[in-house]
XYZ file of C-alpha atoms in Angstrom:
675
model
C 46.553 -40.504 19.067
C 50.105 -39.800 19.329
C 51.246 -38.595 22.589
C 54.000 -36.867 24.287
C 54.940 -36.426 27.964
C 56.473 -33.516 29.547
C 57.335 -32.949 33.014
C 57.404 -29.238 34.023
C 57.901 -26.850 36.790
C 55.006 -25.997 39.151
C 55.869 -24.257 42.418
C 52.562 -23.222 43.605
C 52.169 -23.378 47.563
C 51.333 -25.351 49.591
C 52.916 -28.302 47.716
C 56.528 -29.591 48.291
C 56.598 -31.914 45.312
C 54.758 -31.019 42.021
C 54.780 -32.599 38.758
C 52.897 -31.478 35.757
C 52.297 -33.264 32.443
C 51.353 -30.881 29.747
C 48.717 -31.400 27.110
C 48.033 -28.393 24.816
C 45.578 -28.654 21.971
C 47.560 -28.699 18.587
C 50.638 -28.063 20.545
C 51.367 -30.883 22.976
C 49.905 -34.525 23.070
C 50.328 -35.404 26.705
C 50.017 -38.469 29.089
C 49.854 -37.737 32.723
C 52.730 -38.263 35.092
C 52.156 -41.252 37.400
C 52.931 -40.307 41.089
C 52.780 -42.616 44.194
C 49.707 -42.391 46.204
C 48.162 -40.035 43.774
C 44.661 -40.448 42.530
C 44.359 -42.144 39.152
C 42.660 -40.204 36.313
C 41.637 -41.720 32.869
C 42.102 -39.175 30.285
C 39.818 -38.890 27.321
C 41.182 -38.581 23.937
C 38.919 -35.670 23.084
C 39.764 -32.359 24.403
C 37.778 -31.324 27.403
C 35.363 -28.472 26.636
C 35.154 -27.058 30.120
C 37.117 -23.946 31.136
C 37.240 -24.615 34.868
C 40.138 -24.809 37.361
C 38.902 -26.224 40.553
C 39.983 -26.388 44.211
C 38.276 -28.638 46.500
C 38.089 -28.550 50.243
C 37.318 -31.268 52.860
C 36.772 -33.989 50.373
C 38.488 -36.719 48.616
C 37.791 -37.575 44.964
C 38.371 -39.769 42.155
C 36.799 -38.551 38.961
C 37.619 -37.059 35.544
C 38.040 -33.489 34.832
C 39.267 -30.083 35.753
C 42.233 -28.872 37.858
C 41.674 -29.507 41.562
C 43.277 -28.881 44.934
C 41.646 -31.327 47.390
C 42.036 -31.026 51.210
C 40.970 -34.070 53.190
C 40.463 -34.360 56.970
C 43.965 -35.608 57.281
C 45.294 -32.362 55.708
C 46.666 -34.070 52.909
C 46.507 -32.017 49.543
C 45.959 -33.538 46.192
C 46.077 -31.192 42.999
C 44.979 -32.512 39.525
C 44.294 -30.963 36.351
C 43.054 -31.874 32.948
C 42.862 -28.502 31.397
C 43.956 -27.894 27.910
C 47.215 -26.619 29.238
C 48.213 -29.715 31.235
C 47.576 -32.390 33.901
C 49.161 -31.728 37.368
C 49.334 -33.663 40.346
C 50.120 -32.599 43.822
C 50.950 -34.691 46.921
C 52.213 -33.051 50.075
C 51.771 -33.591 53.771
C 50.729 -30.789 56.154
C 50.380 -28.595 53.061
C 48.414 -25.939 54.568
C 49.902 -26.059 58.073
C 53.644 -25.896 57.696
C 55.477 -24.835 60.929
C 57.508 -21.629 60.842
C 60.593 -23.604 61.917
C 60.188 -26.430 59.287
C 62.081 -26.615 56.073
C 60.756 -27.674 52.481
C 62.405 -29.548 49.889
C 61.015 -29.308 46.610
C 62.229 -30.922 43.143
C 61.959 -28.907 39.829
C 61.900 -31.025 36.806
C 62.671 -29.371 33.539
C 62.611 -31.180 30.126
C 62.859 -29.895 26.638
C 59.772 -28.424 24.827
C 58.115 -30.084 22.070
C 55.447 -28.340 20.242
C 53.687 -28.362 16.865
C 52.439 -25.134 15.335
C 51.929 -26.545 11.923
C 48.355 -25.402 11.702
C 49.222 -21.560 12.286
C 50.898 -19.721 9.482
C 53.204 -17.236 11.034
C 55.707 -14.738 9.752
C 58.517 -16.821 11.385
C 57.470 -19.946 9.477
C 59.761 -19.284 6.451
C 62.812 -18.851 8.781
C 62.326 -21.789 10.937
C 64.095 -25.007 10.295
C 62.531 -28.315 11.065
C 64.315 -28.736 14.344
C 62.781 -25.467 15.628
C 60.182 -25.578 18.476
C 57.531 -24.907 15.970
C 58.346 -28.030 14.115
C 59.139 -30.663 16.768
C 56.719 -33.542 16.470
C 57.846 -36.512 18.460
C 55.814 -39.806 18.232
C 55.445 -41.962 21.227
C 56.594 -39.423 23.804
C 59.624 -37.390 24.742
C 62.440 -39.907 25.343
C 64.386 -37.224 26.938
C 66.163 -37.453 30.299
C 64.905 -34.553 32.468
C 67.108 -32.131 34.035
C 66.473 -32.288 37.807
C 67.238 -29.362 39.942
C 67.381 -29.520 43.750
C 66.072 -26.471 45.485
C 66.165 -26.238 49.276
C 64.294 -23.451 50.966
C 64.091 -22.399 54.549
C 60.759 -21.284 56.291
C 61.524 -17.901 54.865
C 59.917 -17.828 51.472
C 62.404 -15.446 50.171
C 65.574 -17.077 51.376
C 67.238 -19.580 49.259
C 69.638 -21.563 50.935
C 70.836 -23.988 47.993
C 69.898 -23.995 44.386
C 71.874 -25.972 41.690
C 71.780 -25.263 37.963
C 69.019 -22.564 38.214
C 70.592 -20.081 40.684
C 68.885 -16.775 40.974
C 71.370 -13.787 41.334
C 69.736 -11.685 44.005
C 72.847 -9.417 44.508
C 71.326 -6.887 42.070
C 68.623 -6.099 44.676
C 71.324 -4.883 47.057
C 71.941 -1.721 45.032
C 68.331 -0.659 44.309
C 67.850 1.351 47.238
C 71.167 3.466 47.100
C 69.568 6.386 45.689
C 66.547 6.378 47.846
C 66.299 9.022 50.521
C 65.541 8.011 54.118
C 62.288 6.216 54.658
C 59.335 8.358 55.450
C 56.134 7.440 57.094
C 53.128 6.712 54.838
C 50.489 9.473 54.652
C 47.013 8.583 56.018
C 45.912 8.579 52.289
C 48.581 5.905 51.468
C 47.575 3.922 54.412
C 44.001 3.912 53.321
C 45.103 3.002 49.764
C 47.051 0.117 50.932
C 44.179 -1.184 53.113
C 41.740 -1.048 50.184
C 44.255 -2.736 47.717
C 44.717 -5.546 50.320
C 40.982 -5.900 50.650
C 40.544 -6.320 46.990
C 42.849 -9.315 47.029
C 41.320 -12.564 45.656
C 42.517 -15.999 47.031
C 42.419 -19.255 45.297
C 43.119 -22.501 47.290
C 44.201 -20.261 50.188
C 46.753 -18.207 48.120
C 46.573 -14.817 46.622
C 46.137 -14.814 42.759
C 45.043 -11.167 42.019
C 42.836 -8.194 42.781
C 39.262 -7.599 41.727
C 38.663 -4.670 39.443
C 36.530 -2.805 41.886
C 35.518 -3.569 45.447
C 32.640 -1.344 46.139
C 30.469 -3.016 49.147
C 27.259 -1.034 47.967
C 27.440 -2.292 44.448
C 24.549 -4.666 43.862
C 25.331 -5.363 40.183
C 29.085 -5.670 39.910
C 28.803 -7.103 36.371
C 32.258 -8.223 35.781
C 33.950 -5.740 38.154
C 34.246 -8.619 40.801
C 36.673 -10.486 38.376
C 40.641 -10.253 38.094
C 41.436 -8.540 34.874
C 45.106 -9.026 33.469
C 45.426 -5.263 32.403
C 43.885 -4.108 35.661
C 46.045 -6.137 37.723
C 49.373 -4.729 36.410
C 49.406 -1.638 38.508
C 48.403 -3.746 41.531
C 51.177 -6.001 40.627
C 53.750 -3.250 40.406
C 52.672 -1.672 43.809
C 53.046 -5.057 45.598
C 56.420 -5.802 43.762
C 57.739 -2.311 44.774
C 56.641 -3.153 48.188
C 58.511 -6.188 48.355
C 55.492 -8.594 47.925
C 56.065 -11.052 45.112
C 53.930 -14.056 45.923
C 50.678 -12.766 44.614
C 52.341 -11.687 41.334
C 54.164 -14.937 40.804
C 50.814 -16.910 41.489
C 48.964 -14.604 39.178
C 51.450 -15.275 36.285
C 51.198 -18.903 36.621
C 47.458 -19.239 37.065
C 46.890 -17.099 33.997
C 49.412 -19.102 32.117
C 47.466 -22.307 32.981
C 44.284 -20.583 31.586
C 45.956 -19.502 28.312
C 45.508 -22.719 26.263
C 42.198 -23.828 27.497
C 39.370 -24.248 24.920
C 37.510 -21.163 24.179
C 34.770 -21.081 21.666
C 32.279 -18.477 20.569
C 29.494 -19.742 18.155
C 31.418 -22.789 17.309
C 34.476 -20.989 16.406
C 37.660 -21.013 18.458
C 40.545 -18.234 18.365
C 44.055 -18.919 17.868
C 46.426 -20.668 20.304
C 48.072 -18.400 22.938
C 45.158 -16.229 23.725
C 45.294 -14.791 27.190
C 41.953 -14.251 28.819
C 40.664 -10.837 29.620
C 39.721 -11.824 33.046
C 38.935 -14.804 35.515
C 36.846 -15.212 38.435
C 37.054 -17.592 41.550
C 33.659 -19.081 41.957
C 32.804 -21.210 45.232
C 29.998 -23.825 44.395
C 28.823 -26.732 46.405
C 29.886 -30.267 45.492
C 27.068 -32.602 44.528
C 26.519 -35.538 46.938
C 28.769 -34.028 49.505
C 27.563 -32.656 52.777
C 29.063 -29.272 53.515
C 31.878 -29.637 50.869
C 32.620 -27.100 48.311
C 34.901 -26.404 45.310
C 36.564 -23.204 44.006
C 36.399 -22.820 40.335
C 38.641 -20.631 38.244
C 36.421 -19.380 35.435
C 38.159 -17.435 32.718
C 36.569 -15.099 30.136
C 38.279 -14.971 26.696
C 35.906 -12.449 25.390
C 32.974 -14.755 24.942
C 31.036 -13.102 27.671
C 32.447 -9.552 27.028
C 30.298 -6.788 25.714
C 30.605 -7.067 21.843
C 32.366 -10.449 22.286
C 35.840 -9.018 21.442
C 38.995 -10.867 22.195
C 41.284 -9.232 24.603
C 44.277 -8.640 22.380
C 46.238 -6.620 24.983
C 46.090 -9.318 27.623
C 48.928 -11.230 26.438
C 51.063 -8.271 25.936
C 50.367 -6.996 29.428
C 51.137 -10.548 30.768
C 54.632 -10.514 28.846
C 55.342 -7.000 30.283
C 54.455 -7.898 33.617
C 56.636 -11.050 33.541
C 59.759 -9.004 32.807
C 58.868 -6.572 35.317
C 58.690 -9.404 37.843
C 62.173 -10.515 36.958
C 63.539 -7.187 36.951
C 62.333 -6.107 40.449
C 62.622 -9.347 42.355
C 65.768 -10.790 40.724
C 63.887 -14.162 40.233
C 64.672 -14.737 36.561
C 64.063 -18.531 37.127
C 60.477 -17.926 36.649
C 60.760 -16.579 33.068
C 63.260 -19.374 32.289
C 60.668 -22.173 33.357
C 59.729 -24.498 30.263
C 55.905 -23.682 30.646
C 56.632 -19.998 30.924
C 58.908 -20.032 27.746
C 56.295 -21.866 26.027
C 53.697 -19.473 26.979
C 55.784 -16.594 25.703
C 56.240 -18.397 22.298
C 52.465 -18.978 21.987
C 51.659 -15.433 22.460
C 54.292 -14.241 19.914
C 53.153 -16.808 17.246
C 49.559 -15.421 17.628
C 50.932 -11.828 17.269
C 53.173 -12.643 14.408
C 50.796 -14.633 12.292
C 50.972 -13.854 8.582
C 48.096 -11.975 7.103
C 47.157 -9.614 4.305
C 48.779 -6.526 6.094
C 51.398 -4.479 4.236
C 52.311 -2.971 7.427
C 54.224 -4.284 10.385
C 51.427 -2.741 12.904
C 49.086 -5.084 14.500
C 45.579 -5.102 12.973
C 42.760 -5.452 15.533
C 39.100 -4.959 15.916
C 37.518 -2.157 17.791
C 37.329 -2.549 21.725
C 40.207 -5.025 21.927
C 42.174 -3.090 24.612
C 41.615 -0.807 27.601
C 39.071 1.013 25.433
C 36.934 -1.984 25.253
C 33.817 -0.429 23.542
C 33.200 0.997 20.210
C 35.256 4.267 19.940
C 36.325 3.995 16.218
C 39.806 2.494 17.278
C 39.633 -0.566 14.820
C 42.685 -1.077 12.519
C 46.129 -0.198 13.993
C 45.470 1.794 17.032
C 48.505 3.369 18.768
C 47.733 1.767 22.039
C 48.245 -1.697 20.651
C 51.235 -0.881 18.684
C 52.939 0.534 21.708
C 52.139 -2.399 23.881
C 53.115 -4.897 21.103
C 56.393 -3.116 20.745
C 57.047 -3.373 24.455
C 56.095 -7.039 24.648
C 58.469 -7.793 21.806
C 61.374 -5.985 23.510
C 60.462 -7.898 26.695
C 60.306 -11.137 24.913
C 63.717 -10.755 23.235
C 65.107 -10.154 26.665
C 63.422 -13.360 28.228
C 63.441 -15.924 25.527
C 66.363 -18.659 25.928
C 68.006 -18.557 22.509
C 68.984 -22.055 21.107
C 68.482 -23.903 17.850
C 64.721 -23.761 18.422
C 64.279 -20.177 19.126
C 67.018 -18.369 17.176
C 64.810 -17.898 14.224
C 62.062 -16.569 16.485
C 64.340 -14.143 17.875
C 65.380 -13.022 14.453
C 61.889 -12.472 13.392
C 61.084 -10.418 16.667
C 64.188 -8.280 15.689
C 62.925 -7.767 12.314
C 59.378 -6.860 13.595
C 60.888 -4.330 16.159
C 62.790 -2.517 13.494
C 60.063 -2.293 11.103
C 57.574 -1.302 13.567
C 59.675 1.387 15.119
C 60.235 2.973 11.682
C 56.527 2.633 10.759
C 55.439 4.485 13.939
C 58.014 6.956 14.010
C 57.609 7.992 10.432
C 54.029 7.888 9.744
C 52.247 8.244 13.269
C 54.261 11.242 14.401
C 52.737 14.867 13.969
C 53.882 18.085 14.975
C 53.338 21.692 13.488
C 55.704 20.987 10.746
C 54.136 17.634 9.880
C 50.722 18.804 9.898
C 51.678 21.751 7.572
C 53.114 18.890 5.187
C 50.035 17.077 5.294
C 48.100 20.110 4.534
C 50.154 20.516 1.258
C 49.798 16.773 0.322
C 49.076 15.640 -3.209
C 46.687 12.812 -3.586
C 46.085 9.943 -5.862
C 49.903 9.215 -6.311
C 50.697 5.917 -7.869
C 54.408 5.380 -7.304
C 56.824 3.611 -5.215
C 58.277 7.113 -4.579
C 54.947 8.642 -3.357
C 55.076 10.949 -0.670
C 51.523 10.620 0.452
C 51.908 6.879 0.714
C 48.556 6.247 2.569
C 46.614 8.720 0.247
C 45.504 10.999 3.110
C 43.300 13.943 2.017
C 44.343 17.273 3.579
C 40.752 17.914 4.319
C 41.014 15.362 7.089
C 42.998 17.728 9.306
C 40.278 18.742 12.090
C 39.711 22.233 12.601
C 40.357 21.950 16.427
C 44.006 20.588 15.623
C 45.046 23.678 13.844
C 44.747 25.860 16.787
C 45.632 23.058 19.359
C 49.091 21.798 18.411
C 51.732 23.760 20.158
C 54.730 25.402 18.393
C 57.080 22.929 20.407
C 56.058 19.384 20.791
C 53.977 16.896 19.143
C 52.453 13.320 19.742
C 51.700 10.102 17.994
C 48.361 9.937 16.318
C 45.797 7.397 17.420
C 45.502 5.391 14.215
C 46.835 5.131 10.794
C 44.850 3.196 7.806
C 44.872 3.922 3.972
C 43.076 7.086 3.507
C 42.569 7.641 7.224
C 44.374 9.340 9.944
C 42.899 9.611 13.523
C 44.398 12.598 14.913
C 42.907 12.293 18.534
C 45.538 12.197 21.208
C 45.436 8.823 22.990
C 47.360 8.987 26.288
C 48.202 5.390 27.002
C 49.686 4.782 23.645
C 51.859 7.864 23.722
C 52.933 7.100 27.231
C 53.986 3.543 26.266
C 55.792 4.853 23.192
C 57.989 6.792 25.697
C 58.461 4.013 28.125
C 59.465 1.533 25.377
C 61.332 3.836 23.179
C 58.953 3.309 20.385
C 59.280 6.907 19.694
C 62.739 8.802 19.082
C 64.208 10.496 22.063
C 63.199 13.762 20.382
C 59.729 12.693 19.722
C 59.450 11.294 23.413
C 60.452 14.724 24.639
C 58.048 16.328 22.292
C 55.196 14.353 23.868
C 55.908 15.419 27.366
C 56.216 18.989 26.098
C 52.774 18.798 24.503
C 51.378 17.393 27.643
C 52.957 20.130 29.723
C 51.734 22.872 27.241
C 48.157 21.527 26.993
C 47.946 20.580 30.721
C 44.483 22.305 31.221
C 43.191 19.885 28.301
C 44.953 16.658 29.219
C 44.944 16.958 33.041
C 43.219 19.900 34.363
C 41.474 18.898 37.768
C 42.292 15.168 37.434
C 45.047 13.310 35.438
C 44.735 11.984 32.781
C 42.413 12.168 29.774
C 42.276 8.793 28.099
C 41.959 10.653 24.906
C 41.380 14.241 23.501
C 39.210 15.624 22.296
C 35.909 13.747 22.841
C 33.628 12.612 19.987
C 30.512 14.991 19.783
C 27.318 15.347 17.995
C 26.948 13.431 14.645
C 30.533 12.116 15.030
C 29.672 10.510 18.524
C 26.375 9.112 17.091
C 28.125 7.443 13.999
C 31.287 6.285 15.527
C 30.222 5.064 18.951
C 26.739 3.891 17.743
C 25.184 6.379 20.256
C 26.796 4.788 23.015
C 25.116 6.042 26.310
C 28.181 5.246 28.404
C 30.653 6.929 26.128
C 28.750 10.229 25.900
C 31.114 13.275 25.237
C 33.744 13.819 27.889
C 32.788 10.650 29.793
C 34.353 7.145 30.159
C 36.336 6.237 27.134
C 35.145 9.355 25.220
C 37.426 11.871 26.838
C 36.967 10.810 30.473
C 39.825 11.159 32.891
C 41.466 8.089 34.274
C 43.548 8.304 37.414
C 45.051 4.751 36.683
C 46.981 6.337 33.916
C 49.090 8.172 36.533
C 51.481 5.326 36.943
C 52.301 5.178 33.377
C 52.822 8.945 33.131
C 55.167 8.726 36.182
C 57.216 6.130 34.648
C 57.616 8.086 31.506
C 58.431 11.307 33.315
C 61.043 9.461 35.426
C 62.574 8.284 32.173
C 62.707 11.497 30.498
C 63.991 13.218 33.432
C 60.822 15.277 34.214
C 59.753 13.893 37.447
C 58.452 17.446 38.434
C 55.516 16.924 36.085
C 54.654 13.648 37.611
C 54.764 15.127 41.077
C 52.446 17.717 39.860
C 49.985 15.244 38.679
C 50.199 13.010 41.714
C 49.674 15.913 44.097
C 46.628 16.895 42.080
C 45.160 13.497 42.249
C 46.174 13.096 45.959
C 43.837 15.974 46.841
C 40.758 14.286 45.579
C 41.024 10.494 45.180
C 40.508 9.675 48.857
C 37.708 12.298 49.242
C 35.905 10.963 46.090
C 36.311 7.278 47.225
C 38.704 6.338 44.444
C 36.559 6.476 41.302
C 37.295 4.544 38.225
C 37.095 7.763 35.952
C 35.981 11.285 36.030
C 33.639 13.238 33.592
C 33.430 16.651 32.044
C 35.989 18.334 29.753
C 38.171 19.268 32.931
C 37.538 16.084 35.055
C 35.621 17.774 37.733
C 32.782 15.342 38.152
C 33.051 11.880 39.318
C 32.060 9.607 36.184
C 28.227 8.999 36.187
C 28.681 5.341 35.871
C 32.027 5.131 37.551
C 32.577 2.273 40.229
C 34.117 3.512 43.553
C 36.911 1.811 45.179
C 38.333 0.996 41.821
C 41.364 -1.126 42.255
C 43.747 0.299 39.567
C 42.900 3.676 40.608
C 44.228 2.747 44.180
C 47.210 0.830 42.789
C 48.159 3.365 40.136
C 48.286 6.093 42.957
C 50.578 3.858 45.010
C 52.867 2.779 42.253
C 53.172 6.364 41.262
C 54.302 7.394 44.742
C 56.890 4.544 44.909
C 58.414 5.209 41.535
C 58.940 8.702 42.306
C 60.433 7.812 45.652
C 62.690 5.131 43.938
C 63.870 6.077 40.483
C 66.466 3.184 40.625
C 63.548 0.714 40.633
C 61.627 2.750 38.065
C 64.539 2.522 35.697
C 64.199 -1.218 35.666
C 60.745 -0.853 34.002
C 61.504 1.130 30.948
C 63.839 0.865 27.977
C 66.554 3.189 26.352
C 66.922 3.532 22.584
C 68.346 0.462 20.898
C 70.476 1.659 17.921
C 70.898 -1.755 16.616
C 67.421 -2.079 15.609
C 67.649 0.915 13.431
C 70.234 -0.932 11.181
C 68.020 -4.012 10.912
C 66.269 -3.947 7.482
C 64.690 -6.911 5.800
C 65.065 -4.919 2.366
C 68.663 -5.678 2.487
C 68.060 -9.588 2.385
C 66.119 -9.054 -0.940
C 68.091 -10.685 -3.932
C 66.011 -8.754 -6.316
C 65.984 -5.178 -7.362
C 62.353 -4.765 -7.159
C 62.321 -3.657 -3.471
C 63.389 -0.198 -2.731
C 63.890 0.658 0.904
C 61.887 3.671 2.071
C 64.017 4.233 5.109
C 66.962 6.227 3.504
C 64.804 9.185 3.017
C 63.730 9.346 6.580
C 66.819 7.937 8.177
C 68.091 11.364 9.212
C 65.045 12.296 11.210
C 64.531 8.711 12.708
C 68.169 9.100 14.351
C 67.257 12.330 16.120
């Protein structure tokens, strides 16, 4: 077996000096890093089939397997890992008992990245030279002198005294609060929300790594609500970041990154490299043969335990979005520049940019692969995935370090961004004018100049839509496939189209105009409907499979989800319409605390607490807090959204064709795209 060694950064507390040797299946071949006084581990040539990350307390060890943090009676900590991601060693004195007056000195060692994606056909494959990161395949190890960065910190975790070669510019944080009004005392509801949010924090090896989905003490069957979900943690992360608490977010990003490349198998089949878990749980189990000793185990779920066994497509997209948000708010861009983090971004992108049979730039997924994680007829190219995909691509383009190994990947990202924005703006958008055009469509057109490119039959226009669509405003439909348009309004996808500028400025304004015009349908007594309208009668039976949880106007089928509030607030702040968000926040504030912070609400107007809704739902709590802080600090809110990138509109792969067979379809619609 050819091996290559790679030393990376690992700054998890409580360690002072940390070395990681990476071993990624199909990507890195790795040999562990030898460290003085560290326990010796013999590595098997075969990949470990276990998916556990362990933290041991009050026991010394010398055995193979897992990632461990061992605390002995002399307070010396040892961390070891043989996960598919890497092998880590930690050696520190007094790791968990650092005096406030003491200082810590750490060494960050960054080498080059070596990886091999030869087993994955991606859309960037044809554009990558043999020296790119996808093709580097070094035998016998990486004979590269690592770059050593000296970093000296005081006892104050946020104060950097000296940092060479990787300096984080924190000056940008000084101007963030210039536009903020005088501080006000938190309301009783906000104090309650903060207490509940902090009560939901999950610790691993003594350090916060996330928040559980729900923390309802009376819940005797928590199912997976006692786990840390990547998508659920995003509003919690933003609430902590906006409140100046960054440690939990950094820990979360790094721990989930370690879980990324662990082996995951369902019925003897493994998904592609780069898949992020939907969730993970910290389990505490006793150690065999040790009196009173225990171990903490990080147990991830990649979909093999989920209802329907669906891979969480959106997890990797949310992770990239949160990584950018962390850097923007804290100014700590060193995290996203780390070699392991850069590699993690690339793995996610390779998974998303893989070649397939698609003729469209939108991402093809199965039903239940996002927030709507049950059968709801969103298989294909749902808007929610496309909007998050677009946002993640824009994040990655900002964060990727451009060099000879990544320049072709960045070019592929630019091409995909350009094609995806055109595709969604042109074919997903509907307003009164567009619906009238569809109503008059000719069908069965066989031509490159066809108007009805997807062969949509006019009779597909639902009767409710004709009277529902306002004269002013419009929205992006929920899904588009050959011969099918899903005309339902999906809130999350439309909000992220605004936040990421996937829609045109005029379309983004139109979406908010529609929400305002249809306030009684989309907000009513509780913001906001996850989708509108609900599937009912025979349509509900066929599309959901008679799902008893997704009955009409409940849960994912037209239920009202308060966690969408922070995304609505961000969209409103971007478009200069904060009064809409303030109205929605005030509406939610009247009920959420009284109703004990439910997960979702039922009925057409959102008057009832959901029939199976968990109480003390964390992302309901965090979404409310994040919304309040975003409204109070629009300067920080502006760090989280994107403006129109007009350069993307000019990028077109058709211009690269040397034959006359390709005809660009953009020219006919260019005038409307630029508005």
